Coordinates of C-alpha atoms in Angstrom, one line a residue:
Chain A
M1 CA -43.9 -47.0 -8.8
S2 CA -46.1 -45.7 -11.4
Y3 CA -44.8 -44.6 -14.7
A4 CA -45.5 -41.0 -13.9
G5 CA -43.7 -41.2 -10.5
F6 CA -40.7 -42.6 -12.4
K7 CA -40.7 -39.8 -14.9
T8 CA -40.7 -37.3 -12.1
L9 CA -38.0 -38.9 -10.3
F10 CA -35.8 -39.4 -13.6
P11 CA -36.8 -36.7 -16.0
K12 CA -35.3 -37.4 -19.6
S13 CA -31.9 -35.4 -19.1
D14 CA -31.3 -37.1 -15.9
L15 CA -32.1 -40.5 -17.2
I16 CA -29.8 -40.0 -20.0
G17 CA -27.0 -38.8 -17.7
F18 CA -27.4 -42.0 -15.6
A19 CA -27.5 -44.3 -18.6
V20 CA -24.1 -42.8 -20.0
L21 CA -22.6 -43.2 -16.7
A22 CA -23.7 -46.5 -16.4
F23 CA -22.3 -47.4 -20.0
I24 CA -18.9 -46.0 -19.3
L25 CA -18.7 -47.8 -15.8
V26 CA -20.2 -51.2 -16.7
V27 CA -19.0 -51.6 -20.5
V28 CA -16.4 -49.1 -21.7
L29 CA -14.0 -49.2 -18.8
P30 CA -14.0 -53.0 -18.0
L31 CA -13.5 -53.7 -21.6
G32 CA -11.1 -50.9 -22.2
V33 CA -8.5 -51.2 -19.4
D34 CA -6.6 -54.1 -17.9
I35 CA -7.5 -55.4 -14.3
F36 CA -4.8 -53.4 -12.6
R37 CA -6.3 -50.0 -14.0
L38 CA -9.8 -51.2 -13.4
N39 CA -9.1 -51.8 -9.8
L40 CA -7.7 -48.3 -9.5
I41 CA -10.9 -47.0 -11.0
G42 CA -12.7 -49.0 -8.6
K43 CA -10.8 -47.3 -5.9
Y44 CA -11.5 -43.9 -7.3
L45 CA -15.2 -44.8 -7.3
T46 CA -15.3 -45.5 -3.6
Y47 CA -14.5 -41.6 -3.4
A48 CA -17.4 -41.0 -5.5
F49 CA -19.6 -42.3 -2.8
V50 CA -18.4 -39.5 -0.3
A51 CA -18.7 -36.9 -3.1
V52 CA -22.4 -37.8 -3.9
G53 CA -23.1 -37.4 -0.1
L54 CA -21.1 -34.1 -0.3
V55 CA -23.4 -33.0 -3.0
L56 CA -26.5 -33.4 -0.9
C57 CA -24.9 -32.0 2.3
W58 CA -22.9 -29.3 0.7
G59 CA -24.3 -28.6 -2.7
S60 CA -27.8 -28.7 -1.8
G61 CA -28.1 -28.0 1.9
G62 CA -25.0 -25.8 2.2
I63 CA -23.6 -27.9 5.1
L64 CA -19.9 -28.1 4.4
S65 CA -18.3 -31.1 6.2
L66 CA -14.5 -31.4 6.2
G67 CA -14.7 -34.6 8.0
Q68 CA -16.1 -36.9 5.6
G69 CA -12.8 -39.1 5.9
V70 CA -14.0 -40.1 9.5
F71 CA -17.1 -41.9 8.1
F72 CA -15.2 -43.3 5.1
G73 CA -12.8 -44.6 7.7
V74 CA -15.5 -46.1 10.1
G75 CA -16.9 -47.9 7.0
G76 CA -13.6 -49.0 6.0
Y77 CA -12.4 -50.1 9.4
A78 CA -15.6 -52.1 10.1
M79 CA -15.0 -54.1 6.9
A80 CA -11.3 -54.5 7.5
M81 CA -12.0 -55.6 11.0
F82 CA -14.0 -58.5 9.8
L83 CA -11.5 -59.5 7.3
K84 CA -8.6 -59.1 9.6
L85 CA -10.4 -61.7 11.9
E86 CA -10.8 -63.9 9.3
A87 CA -7.3 -63.7 8.2
S88 CA -6.2 -64.2 11.8
S89 CA -7.5 -67.8 12.5
P90 CA -5.6 -69.8 14.9
E91 CA -3.9 -71.8 12.0
N92 CA -2.6 -68.7 10.2
T93 CA -1.3 -67.1 13.5
A94 CA -0.1 -70.1 15.2
I95 CA 3.6 -68.6 15.6
Q96 CA 2.1 -65.8 17.7
S97 CA 2.3 -65.7 21.3
T98 CA -1.5 -65.6 21.4
P99 CA -2.7 -67.4 18.2
G100 CA -6.2 -66.2 16.9
I101 CA -5.9 -62.6 17.4
P102 CA -4.7 -60.1 14.7
D103 CA -0.9 -59.9 14.4
F104 CA -0.6 -56.1 15.5
M105 CA -2.5 -56.9 18.7
D106 CA 0.0 -59.5 19.5
W107 CA 3.0 -57.3 18.8
N108 CA 1.3 -54.8 21.2
Q109 CA 1.2 -57.5 24.0
I110 CA -2.7 -57.7 23.8
T111 CA -3.4 -61.3 24.7
E112 CA -7.3 -61.3 24.2
L113 CA -9.5 -60.1 21.5
P114 CA -10.9 -56.7 22.6
W115 CA -14.8 -56.6 23.3
F116 CA -15.6 -54.4 20.4
W117 CA -13.8 -56.6 18.1
Q118 CA -15.9 -59.7 18.9
P119 CA -19.0 -58.9 16.9
F120 CA -17.1 -58.4 13.7
H121 CA -16.7 -62.2 13.4
S122 CA -20.2 -62.0 11.8
L123 CA -20.5 -60.6 8.2
T124 CA -24.3 -59.6 8.7
F125 CA -23.2 -57.6 11.9
T126 CA -20.3 -56.0 9.9
V127 CA -22.6 -55.1 6.9
L128 CA -25.0 -53.6 9.3
A129 CA -22.3 -51.7 11.4
I130 CA -21.0 -50.3 7.9
I131 CA -24.1 -48.3 7.6
I132 CA -25.4 -47.9 11.2
V133 CA -22.3 -47.0 13.1
P134 CA -21.4 -44.0 11.1
S135 CA -25.0 -42.8 10.9
I136 CA -25.2 -43.0 14.7
F137 CA -22.0 -41.2 14.9
A138 CA -23.2 -38.5 12.4
Y139 CA -26.4 -38.2 14.2
I140 CA -24.6 -37.4 17.4
I141 CA -22.5 -34.8 15.8
G142 CA -25.6 -33.4 14.0
V143 CA -27.7 -33.2 17.1
A144 CA -24.7 -31.6 19.1
M145 CA -24.0 -29.0 16.2
F146 CA -27.4 -28.4 14.4
K147 CA -29.8 -28.2 17.4
R148 CA -27.4 -25.4 18.8
R149 CA -27.5 -23.9 15.4
V150 CA -23.9 -24.1 14.6
G151 CA -23.5 -24.0 10.9
G152 CA -21.3 -22.6 8.0
V153 CA -17.7 -22.1 8.8
Y154 CA -18.0 -23.3 12.4
F155 CA -19.4 -26.7 11.4
A156 CA -16.7 -27.2 9.0
I157 CA -14.0 -26.4 11.4
I158 CA -15.4 -28.7 14.0
T159 CA -15.9 -31.5 11.5
Q160 CA -12.2 -31.0 10.6
A161 CA -11.3 -31.3 14.2
V162 CA -13.3 -34.5 14.5
A163 CA -11.2 -35.7 11.6
A164 CA -8.0 -34.9 13.3
I165 CA -9.2 -36.3 16.6
M166 CA -10.2 -39.7 14.8
T167 CA -6.6 -39.8 13.2
I168 CA -4.9 -39.2 16.6
L169 CA -7.3 -41.9 18.2
V170 CA -6.6 -44.5 15.6
I171 CA -2.9 -44.0 15.6
G172 CA -2.4 -43.6 19.4
Q173 CA -4.6 -46.9 20.1
Q174 CA -2.1 -49.1 18.1
G175 CA -2.9 -52.3 20.0
Y176 CA -6.6 -52.1 19.1
T177 CA -6.6 -50.4 15.5
G178 CA -3.1 -51.4 14.0
G179 CA -1.8 -47.8 14.5
V180 CA -0.4 -45.9 11.8
N181 CA 0.0 -49.0 9.6
G182 CA -3.6 -49.5 9.6
I183 CA -5.1 -53.0 9.2
T184 CA -3.1 -54.8 6.6
D185 CA -2.8 -58.3 5.0
L186 CA -6.5 -59.1 4.5
R187 CA -6.9 -62.3 2.7
T188 CA -10.3 -64.0 2.3
L189 CA -13.9 -63.4 2.7
H190 CA -15.8 -66.4 3.9
G191 CA -12.8 -68.4 2.6
W192 CA -12.8 -66.8 -0.9
D193 CA -9.6 -65.1 -1.8
I194 CA -10.0 -61.4 -2.3
R195 CA -6.7 -60.8 -3.8
T196 CA -7.4 -62.6 -7.1
D197 CA -8.3 -60.9 -10.5
E198 CA -11.6 -62.4 -10.5
A199 CA -12.4 -61.0 -6.9
K200 CA -11.3 -57.6 -8.2
Y201 CA -13.7 -57.9 -11.1
V202 CA -16.5 -58.8 -8.7
F203 CA -15.8 -56.0 -6.5
Y204 CA -15.4 -53.5 -9.0
F205 CA -19.1 -54.4 -10.3
L206 CA -20.3 -54.7 -6.7
C207 CA -18.9 -51.1 -6.1
V208 CA -20.5 -49.7 -9.3
F209 CA -23.8 -51.3 -8.4
L210 CA -23.7 -49.8 -5.0
L211 CA -22.8 -46.5 -6.3
F212 CA -25.9 -46.5 -8.5
V213 CA -27.9 -47.5 -5.5
C214 CA -26.6 -44.5 -3.5
L215 CA -27.0 -42.3 -6.5
A216 CA -30.8 -43.4 -6.9
V217 CA -31.4 -42.7 -3.3
A218 CA -29.7 -39.3 -3.7
Q219 CA -32.0 -38.5 -6.8
F220 CA -34.8 -39.6 -4.8
V221 CA -34.1 -37.3 -2.1
R222 CA -33.2 -34.4 -4.3
K223 CA -36.5 -34.8 -6.4
S224 CA -38.5 -35.0 -3.0
K225 CA -39.7 -32.0 -1.2
L226 CA -37.0 -32.5 1.2
G227 CA -34.4 -31.8 -1.6
R228 CA -36.3 -28.3 -2.3
L229 CA -36.2 -27.8 1.5
L230 CA -32.5 -28.2 1.6
V231 CA -31.9 -25.7 -1.3
A232 CA -34.5 -23.4 0.6
M233 CA -32.5 -23.7 3.9
R234 CA -29.4 -22.9 2.1
E235 CA -30.7 -19.8 1.0
M236 CA -33.1 -18.7 3.7
E237 CA -32.8 -20.7 6.6
D238 CA -35.0 -18.4 8.7
R239 CA -37.9 -18.5 6.4
V240 CA -37.7 -22.3 6.4
R241 CA -37.9 -22.3 10.2
F242 CA -40.7 -19.9 10.3
S243 CA -42.7 -21.9 7.8
G244 CA -43.0 -24.4 10.5
Y245 CA -40.1 -26.7 9.9
D246 CA -37.6 -27.9 12.5
V247 CA -34.6 -27.0 10.3
S248 CA -32.1 -29.1 12.4
N249 CA -33.8 -32.3 11.7
F250 CA -33.4 -32.0 8.0
K251 CA -29.8 -31.0 8.4
I252 CA -29.2 -34.1 10.7
F253 CA -30.9 -36.4 8.2
V254 CA -28.8 -35.3 5.3
F255 CA -25.6 -35.3 7.1
C256 CA -26.3 -38.9 8.4
L257 CA -27.2 -40.0 4.8
G258 CA -23.9 -38.5 3.5
S259 CA -22.1 -40.3 6.2
A260 CA -23.6 -43.6 5.6
F261 CA -22.7 -43.1 1.7
A262 CA -19.3 -42.3 2.8
A263 CA -18.9 -45.3 4.9
I264 CA -20.2 -47.8 2.1
G265 CA -17.5 -46.1 0.0
G266 CA -15.0 -46.9 2.7
A267 CA -16.0 -50.5 3.1
M268 CA -15.6 -51.1 -0.7
F269 CA -12.2 -49.3 -0.4
T270 CA -11.1 -51.9 2.0
L271 CA -12.5 -54.6 -0.3
Q272 CA -10.7 -53.4 -3.4
V273 CA -7.5 -52.1 -2.0
G274 CA -7.0 -54.8 0.6
F275 CA -6.0 -52.6 3.7
M276 CA -7.4 -49.7 5.7
S277 CA -5.3 -47.1 7.4
P278 CA -5.5 -43.8 9.2
T279 CA -4.0 -41.9 6.2
L280 CA -7.6 -42.4 4.7
V281 CA -9.2 -40.9 7.6
G282 CA -7.5 -37.5 8.5
I283 CA -7.9 -33.9 7.4
V284 CA -5.9 -34.2 4.2
P285 CA -8.2 -37.0 2.7
S286 CA -11.3 -35.3 4.1
I287 CA -10.5 -32.2 2.1
E288 CA -9.5 -34.0 -1.0
M289 CA -12.9 -35.5 -1.1
V290 CA -14.4 -32.0 -0.9
I291 CA -12.2 -31.2 -3.9
F292 CA -13.5 -34.1 -5.8
C293 CA -17.1 -32.9 -5.1
A294 CA -16.2 -29.3 -6.2
V295 CA -14.3 -30.3 -9.4
G296 CA -17.2 -32.3 -10.5
G297 CA -19.7 -29.9 -9.5
R298 CA -21.3 -29.4 -6.1
L299 CA -24.8 -29.2 -7.3
S300 CA -24.7 -32.4 -9.5
I301 CA -24.8 -35.9 -8.1
L302 CA -23.5 -37.3 -11.5
G303 CA -20.9 -34.6 -11.7
A304 CA -19.4 -35.7 -8.4
V305 CA -18.8 -39.2 -9.6
Y306 CA -16.8 -37.9 -12.6
G307 CA -15.0 -35.3 -10.4
A308 CA -13.8 -38.1 -8.1
L309 CA -12.7 -40.0 -11.3
V310 CA -11.0 -37.2 -13.1
V311 CA -9.2 -35.8 -10.0
N312 CA -8.0 -39.2 -9.0
W313 CA -7.0 -40.2 -12.3
A314 CA -4.9 -36.9 -12.5
K315 CA -3.5 -37.6 -9.1
T316 CA -2.2 -41.0 -10.0
T317 CA -0.9 -39.9 -13.5
L318 CA 0.8 -36.9 -12.0
S319 CA 2.1 -38.5 -9.0
E320 CA 3.6 -41.5 -11.0
S321 CA 5.9 -39.0 -12.9
F322 CA 6.1 -36.0 -10.6
P323 CA 5.4 -37.2 -7.0
E324 CA 6.5 -33.7 -5.6
L325 CA 4.1 -31.7 -7.9
W326 CA 0.8 -33.2 -7.1
L327 CA 0.0 -31.3 -4.0
F328 CA 0.6 -28.0 -5.7
A329 CA -1.5 -29.1 -8.7
M330 CA -4.3 -29.9 -6.5
G331 CA -4.3 -26.7 -4.6
A332 CA -4.1 -24.9 -8.0
L333 CA -6.9 -27.0 -9.3
F334 CA -9.2 -26.1 -6.2
I335 CA -8.4 -22.5 -6.7
A336 CA -9.1 -22.7 -10.3
V337 CA -12.4 -24.4 -9.8
V338 CA -13.6 -21.9 -7.1
M339 CA -12.6 -19.0 -9.1
A340 CA -13.4 -19.9 -12.7
F341 CA -16.1 -22.5 -12.7
P342 CA -17.8 -22.7 -9.3
N343 CA -20.3 -25.3 -10.4
G344 CA -17.6 -27.6 -11.6
L345 CA -17.4 -30.1 -14.5
A346 CA -21.3 -30.2 -14.3
G347 CA -21.7 -26.6 -14.5
L348 CA -19.3 -26.4 -17.7
Y349 CA -21.5 -29.2 -19.3
S350 CA -24.8 -27.6 -18.6
K351 CA -23.4 -24.3 -19.9
Y352 CA -21.8 -25.2 -23.0
C353 CA -22.5 -28.8 -23.8
E354 CA -26.0 -29.2 -23.2
P355 CA -27.3 -26.3 -25.3
F356 CA -25.1 -27.6 -28.2
I357 CA -26.5 -31.3 -27.9
K358 CA -30.1 -29.9 -27.5
K359 CA -29.7 -27.8 -30.6
K360 CA -28.2 -30.8 -32.6
Y361 CA -30.9 -33.0 -31.4
N362 CA -33.6 -30.6 -32.2
S363 CA -32.4 -30.0 -35.9
I364 CA -32.3 -33.8 -36.3
R365 CA -35.8 -34.0 -35.2
A366 CA -36.9 -31.2 -37.3
N367 CA -35.2 -32.8 -40.6
R368 CA -36.9 -36.1 -39.7
K369 CA -40.1 -34.5 -39.4
G370 CA -39.5 -32.5 -42.4
D371 CA -38.8 -35.9 -44.3
V372 CA -42.0 -37.4 -43.1
V373 CA -44.1 -34.3 -44.4
A374 CA -42.3 -34.4 -47.7
K375 CA -42.8 -38.1 -48.1
G376 CA -46.4 -37.7 -47.2
A377 CA -46.8 -35.0 -49.8
T378 CA -45.2 -37.1 -52.5
H379 CA -47.4 -40.1 -51.5
E380 CA -50.7 -37.9 -51.9
Q381 CA -49.4 -36.7 -55.5
Q382 CA -49.4 -40.3 -56.5
Chain B
M1 CA -46.7 -13.1 35.3
S2 CA -50.4 -13.5 34.5
S3 CA -52.0 -17.0 34.1
S4 CA -55.5 -15.7 33.4
N5 CA -57.2 -16.9 30.3
T6 CA -58.5 -14.3 28.0
D7 CA -60.6 -14.1 24.8
F8 CA -57.9 -12.2 23.0
V9 CA -56.1 -13.8 20.1
L10 CA -52.9 -12.3 21.3
A11 CA -52.3 -11.3 25.0
V12 CA -48.8 -9.8 25.6
E13 CA -48.1 -9.0 29.3
G14 CA -45.2 -7.4 31.1
L15 CA -43.0 -8.4 28.0
T16 CA -39.3 -7.4 28.7
V17 CA -36.2 -8.2 26.8
S18 CA -32.7 -6.9 27.5
F19 CA -29.6 -7.2 25.5
D20 CA -26.6 -6.9 27.7
G21 CA -28.6 -4.5 30.1
F22 CA -30.3 -2.5 27.3
K23 CA -34.0 -3.0 27.4
A24 CA -35.1 -3.0 23.8
V25 CA -38.6 -3.9 25.0
N26 CA -39.5 -2.8 28.4
D27 CA -42.6 -4.1 30.4
L28 CA -44.8 -4.1 27.3
S29 CA -48.5 -5.1 27.5
F30 CA -51.1 -5.1 24.8
Y31 CA -53.8 -7.2 23.4
V32 CA -55.0 -8.1 20.0
D33 CA -58.7 -9.1 19.3
K34 CA -59.9 -11.5 16.9
N35 CA -60.0 -10.1 13.4
E36 CA -58.3 -7.1 14.5
I37 CA -55.9 -5.2 12.3
R38 CA -53.2 -3.7 14.6
V39 CA -50.5 -1.4 13.3
I40 CA -47.5 -0.7 15.5
V41 CA -45.6 2.5 14.6
G42 CA -42.6 4.3 16.1
P43 CA -39.3 5.8 15.4
N44 CA -36.2 3.7 14.5
G45 CA -35.1 1.6 17.4
A46 CA -38.4 1.9 19.2
G47 CA -38.5 -2.1 19.4
K48 CA -41.1 -2.7 16.8
T49 CA -39.4 -5.6 14.9
T50 CA -38.1 -6.9 18.3
V51 CA -41.7 -7.2 19.5
L52 CA -42.5 -9.5 16.4
D53 CA -39.2 -11.4 17.0
L54 CA -40.3 -12.1 20.6
I55 CA -43.8 -13.2 19.5
C56 CA -42.4 -15.6 16.8
G57 CA -39.8 -17.1 19.0
R58 CA -36.8 -15.6 17.2
T59 CA -35.8 -13.8 20.2
K60 CA -36.4 -15.1 23.6
S61 CA -37.9 -12.9 26.3
T62 CA -36.1 -12.0 29.5
E63 CA -39.5 -11.6 31.5
G64 CA -43.3 -11.5 30.7
S65 CA -45.6 -13.7 29.0
I66 CA -47.1 -14.0 25.4
K67 CA -50.3 -15.7 25.0
F68 CA -51.7 -16.8 21.8
R69 CA -55.2 -18.3 22.0
N70 CA -54.3 -18.8 25.8
R71 CA -51.1 -20.9 24.7
E72 CA -47.9 -19.6 26.2
L73 CA -45.5 -18.9 23.3
T74 CA -42.5 -17.8 25.3
K75 CA -41.5 -21.4 25.9
M76 CA -42.2 -22.8 22.4
K77 CA -39.6 -23.3 19.6
E78 CA -40.0 -21.2 16.3
H79 CA -41.6 -24.0 14.3
Q80 CA -44.1 -25.0 17.1
I81 CA -45.2 -21.3 17.2
V82 CA -45.7 -21.3 13.4
R83 CA -47.7 -24.7 13.6
A84 CA -49.9 -23.1 16.4
G85 CA -50.9 -20.5 13.9
V86 CA -48.6 -17.6 13.7
G87 CA -47.2 -16.4 10.7
R88 CA -44.4 -13.9 10.3
K89 CA -43.2 -11.7 7.2
F90 CA -39.8 -10.3 7.3
Q91 CA -38.8 -6.8 6.6
T92 CA -36.6 -7.7 3.5
P93 CA -38.2 -10.2 1.3
S94 CA -37.2 -13.7 2.5
I95 CA -37.8 -15.9 -0.3
Y96 CA -36.0 -18.7 -2.0
G97 CA -34.3 -17.3 -5.0
D98 CA -33.1 -20.5 -6.6
L99 CA -36.5 -22.1 -6.5
S100 CA -39.5 -21.2 -8.6
V101 CA -42.6 -19.3 -7.3
F102 CA -44.5 -22.5 -7.5
E103 CA -41.9 -24.3 -5.2
N104 CA -41.7 -21.3 -2.9
L105 CA -45.5 -21.7 -2.3
E106 CA -45.3 -25.6 -2.2
I107 CA -42.8 -25.5 0.6
S108 CA -45.0 -23.3 2.7
F109 CA -47.9 -25.6 2.3
P110 CA -48.6 -26.9 5.8
R111 CA -48.2 -30.4 5.1
G112 CA -45.3 -32.9 5.3
R113 CA -43.3 -30.9 7.7
S114 CA -41.2 -33.8 9.1
V115 CA -38.3 -35.4 7.6
F116 CA -40.2 -38.5 6.6
G117 CA -43.4 -36.3 5.6
A118 CA -41.0 -34.2 3.3
L119 CA -39.6 -37.4 1.7
V120 CA -43.0 -38.7 0.8
F121 CA -44.7 -35.4 -0.1
K122 CA -47.0 -35.7 -3.1
R123 CA -48.0 -32.8 -5.2
D124 CA -51.6 -33.8 -5.2
A125 CA -54.8 -31.8 -6.3
E126 CA -55.0 -30.1 -2.9
V127 CA -51.6 -28.7 -3.2
L128 CA -51.8 -27.6 -6.9
N129 CA -55.3 -26.0 -6.2
R130 CA -54.2 -24.2 -3.1
V131 CA -51.0 -22.9 -4.8
D132 CA -53.0 -21.6 -7.8
E133 CA -55.4 -20.1 -5.6
V134 CA -52.9 -18.2 -3.5
A135 CA -50.8 -17.3 -6.7
D136 CA -53.8 -15.6 -8.2
M137 CA -54.4 -13.6 -5.1
I138 CA -50.8 -12.3 -4.9
F139 CA -50.8 -11.4 -8.7
L140 CA -48.2 -13.9 -9.5
K141 CA -50.3 -16.6 -11.4
D142 CA -48.6 -16.2 -14.7
L143 CA -45.2 -16.3 -13.0
L144 CA -45.6 -19.6 -11.3
H145 CA -42.7 -21.3 -13.0
T146 CA -40.2 -18.3 -12.9
R147 CA -37.3 -18.5 -10.5
A148 CA -38.0 -16.3 -7.6
D149 CA -34.7 -14.4 -7.9
L150 CA -36.1 -12.8 -11.1
L151 CA -39.1 -11.1 -9.5
S152 CA -39.2 -7.5 -8.7
H153 CA -39.0 -6.2 -5.3
G154 CA -42.6 -5.7 -5.1
Q155 CA -43.4 -9.0 -6.4
K156 CA -41.0 -10.8 -3.9
Q157 CA -42.8 -9.1 -1.1
W158 CA -46.1 -10.3 -2.4
L159 CA -44.5 -13.9 -2.8
E160 CA -43.6 -13.8 1.0
I161 CA -47.2 -12.8 1.8
G162 CA -48.5 -15.4 -0.2
M163 CA -46.2 -18.0 1.4
L164 CA -47.7 -17.1 4.7
L165 CA -51.3 -17.1 3.2
I166 CA -51.0 -20.6 2.2
Q167 CA -50.4 -21.6 5.8
D168 CA -53.6 -20.0 6.7
P169 CA -52.3 -18.4 9.9
E170 CA -54.7 -17.2 12.7
L171 CA -52.3 -14.3 13.4
L172 CA -50.4 -12.8 10.8
M173 CA -47.4 -10.5 11.5
L174 CA -46.1 -8.2 8.6
D175 CA -43.0 -6.2 9.0
E176 CA -43.1 -3.1 6.7
P177 CA -44.9 -5.0 3.8
V178 CA -44.9 -1.8 1.5
A179 CA -41.5 -0.6 2.2
G180 CA -39.6 0.1 -1.2
M181 CA -42.7 -0.4 -3.4
S182 CA -44.0 1.8 -6.1
V183 CA -47.0 3.9 -5.7
A184 CA -48.9 1.3 -8.0
E185 CA -47.6 -1.8 -6.1
R186 CA -48.5 0.0 -2.9
R187 CA -52.1 0.4 -3.9
K188 CA -52.4 -3.1 -5.1
T189 CA -50.8 -4.3 -1.8
A190 CA -53.4 -2.3 0.3
E191 CA -55.9 -4.0 -1.6
L192 CA -54.4 -7.5 -1.1
L193 CA -54.3 -6.9 2.6
R194 CA -57.7 -5.6 2.9
R195 CA -58.5 -9.2 1.3
I196 CA -56.3 -11.4 3.3
T197 CA -57.1 -9.8 6.8
K198 CA -60.6 -11.2 6.7
D199 CA -61.0 -13.8 9.3
R200 CA -57.7 -13.3 10.9
S201 CA -55.9 -10.9 13.3
V202 CA -53.1 -9.2 11.7
I203 CA -50.1 -7.2 13.3
V204 CA -48.4 -4.8 10.9
I205 CA -45.3 -2.6 11.4
E206 CA -45.6 0.4 8.9
H207 CA -44.1 3.9 8.7
D208 CA -46.4 5.5 6.1
M209 CA -49.0 7.3 8.1
Q210 CA -51.5 7.5 5.3
F211 CA -51.2 3.8 4.7
V212 CA -51.6 3.2 8.4
A213 CA -55.0 5.3 8.6
E214 CA -56.2 3.2 5.6
I215 CA -56.0 -0.2 7.1
A216 CA -55.5 0.0 11.0
D217 CA -58.3 -0.9 13.4
K218 CA -56.0 0.2 16.1
V219 CA -52.6 1.8 16.4
T220 CA -49.9 1.3 18.9
V221 CA -47.1 3.8 19.1
L222 CA -43.8 2.4 20.4
H223 CA -41.0 4.5 21.9
Q224 CA -37.8 3.2 23.5
G225 CA -39.5 -0.2 24.1
K226 CA -42.5 1.0 25.7
I227 CA -46.0 2.0 24.7
L228 CA -46.3 5.8 24.0
A229 CA -50.1 5.9 22.9
E230 CA -52.7 3.4 21.7
G231 CA -55.9 4.0 20.0
T232 CA -57.5 4.7 16.4
A233 CA -55.2 6.2 13.9
E234 CA -57.2 9.6 14.4
D235 CA -56.6 9.6 18.0
V236 CA -53.0 8.7 17.7
K237 CA -52.4 11.4 15.2
K238 CA -53.6 14.1 17.6
D239 CA -51.7 12.9 20.5
E240 CA -49.0 15.5 21.5
K241 CA -46.5 13.0 22.9
V242 CA -46.5 11.1 19.5
I243 CA -46.3 14.2 17.5
E244 CA -43.3 15.2 19.4
V245 CA -41.3 11.9 19.3
Y246 CA -42.5 10.4 16.2
L247 CA -44.6 12.4 13.7
G248 CA -42.7 15.5 13.9
H249 CA -44.2 19.0 13.9

C-alpha cells in the first residue's frame, strides 16, 4: 500500500488510538497482571470481536442484531468439536462402551460419530469452518430478511428468536452437542496441552493479534466508500436505493462480516476458557454483547474493545462480591448509557478528552516553535 | 398492454395502481419527449407523487406499462431503474445529514455500486472534478466539507438535485423542488433548473403556477388519478375543468 493510501486508511488520531490500545494489550496488561487475570482479559477480548462487528452492523449500518451469540457460538462450537475429538482418542476413552467418540455421545447411547462431526478431525477444516459456516448462516438470514426489506426492530426480534432457537436446538440435541453442559474437558491441540500457563500466554497473544486483524479490516471497511454508504443507508435508505445501489447486498455483506468476527471471537473463547456451552449462545449473552458495544460507543471500533473490557471487568468484580447484584447493575448501566451518553465511552472521550489533549499538544508545539524562533534570534545577534 | 416501440423517452400507458381497492392512479397514459420539461400539477391526493413512485419503482403498478427508452420499467428493481437512467428527487430533502456535502455527492457518483466496487472505490481525479463541477452548479462549492445536516432547507434541496445531476440521468423527476424556499432561493432554483434540464427530459411536480409557466414545455393536470387536461401552461390555465377543480375561481 502506498504511503498516501495508508494515511487515508489510518489518519493520525486513529493511528494513535490503535497504538495506545496495542500498547495496553501487548505490554501493560501482560506485565501488570498474573496469568489468571490475563486469561480472564483474553476471555473479555473474545467479546470485543463481537462488539467490533456490532459497530459495523449497528453503529454504522443501523442493523441491530440481538443474535450475535449465535455466531459466537458457531465459531466456539466448531473449535470445541475439533478439540473434543482430539481429547476423545480411543486410548483416552477406553472405558466407554464405544471408545473413540466424545464422552457425552457415549452417555447418550450414540455408537457412531455423526457425519457432521467427521470433518472436524482436521484443523484446517475447522479453521475454515469457523469463518465460513457462520458467514453462510448469516448470509442465509441476511438474504431472507434484507431482500424482503425486513429491518429495524423486526430484524432485531428475529435475530433474537434465532438465538433462542439455537439454544433450544443445542440443549435438545444432547447426544450431538453435549446439551446444556456444552462441550467440556478439552485438553490438547495437536498434542500440545492447552491448559498450561504457557498455552494461555500464547492464546492471549494470538487473540490480541486476531483482534487487531479484525480491527484493521473494520477500519478498512469504514474508510472505504462502503463505510460511508452504511452511514448513508442508516440515515436515508431510500435515497441510497434511488442512487442506484442494491441496499440489501450491503446489509448482507456487513452482517456476514460481523458474524465472521463474532465466530473468530467464539473460537478464541473456546481455546482460552477450555469449554463451550449454550449459555454463551442464547438471548442473554447476545444482548450483553450489544451492551458491551453500546457502553464502548457504537460508532467507534476501538471504543467497542474498551467497552467489552470495562463491562466484563465490572461484571467479574461485581459478581465476585455481589453475585445477585450484577444483573441489576448491568440493566442500570445500559439505561444510563442510552439516556446519558448514547455514544458511549468513545463519545465521552471525543467530547471531553480529545479537545483537552489537542489543546495541550498545540500549546506544547507552539512553545517549542517559540523556543526555536527565540534561539534563532539570539543566534543572529551573535 | 401495449408492446409497441416508441420514440418517446417515457411512455406511460394504461397505468393503474390500487391500494385496497382505492385507485390512486387510474388508467393513466402520457408520453414525454426527448428534452421535454413536463410539469404535473393537481390538487392534493390527485396521485402526482404516486405517478413518480410508480415510474421509479418505489410502488408496484397493478396494471399498465411504463416504458423508458423502450425498456419496460414495471418489472425492474429500483436500483436497476436508476442505473437505466432515471433519477428521482423526493419531496422532502433526502440527504445524508451525517456526511459532508462532498461525501453526499461522492456516494451518488455512478461508479462502484456493487459491494466489491464500493470497497475498492478510489477518489480519483475524475470523481474530484465531477464533484467540484456539480457543487459549483448547485451553489455549494464553498460548503463542500460542511456536514449536510447544517445546510439550510434550500441548500439541502439543491444538494439533492446535485446528487441526481452527478448521476447524469436521462430522465429527471423532481417532486416539488421549490417547496419551502425563499423568493431568492426560488429564483436561483429556477435558473438552476433551466441549466440542468438541457439535454435531458424532466418531470416536475409543482404547485406554484407562476413557476410552472416559467419552466414547463407541457403541463399535465391530474385529478383523482386521471388526466384532467394536458397542454401548454396557457391552455391549461384557461381550461374550465382545471379552473373548477384546481386553480379555483
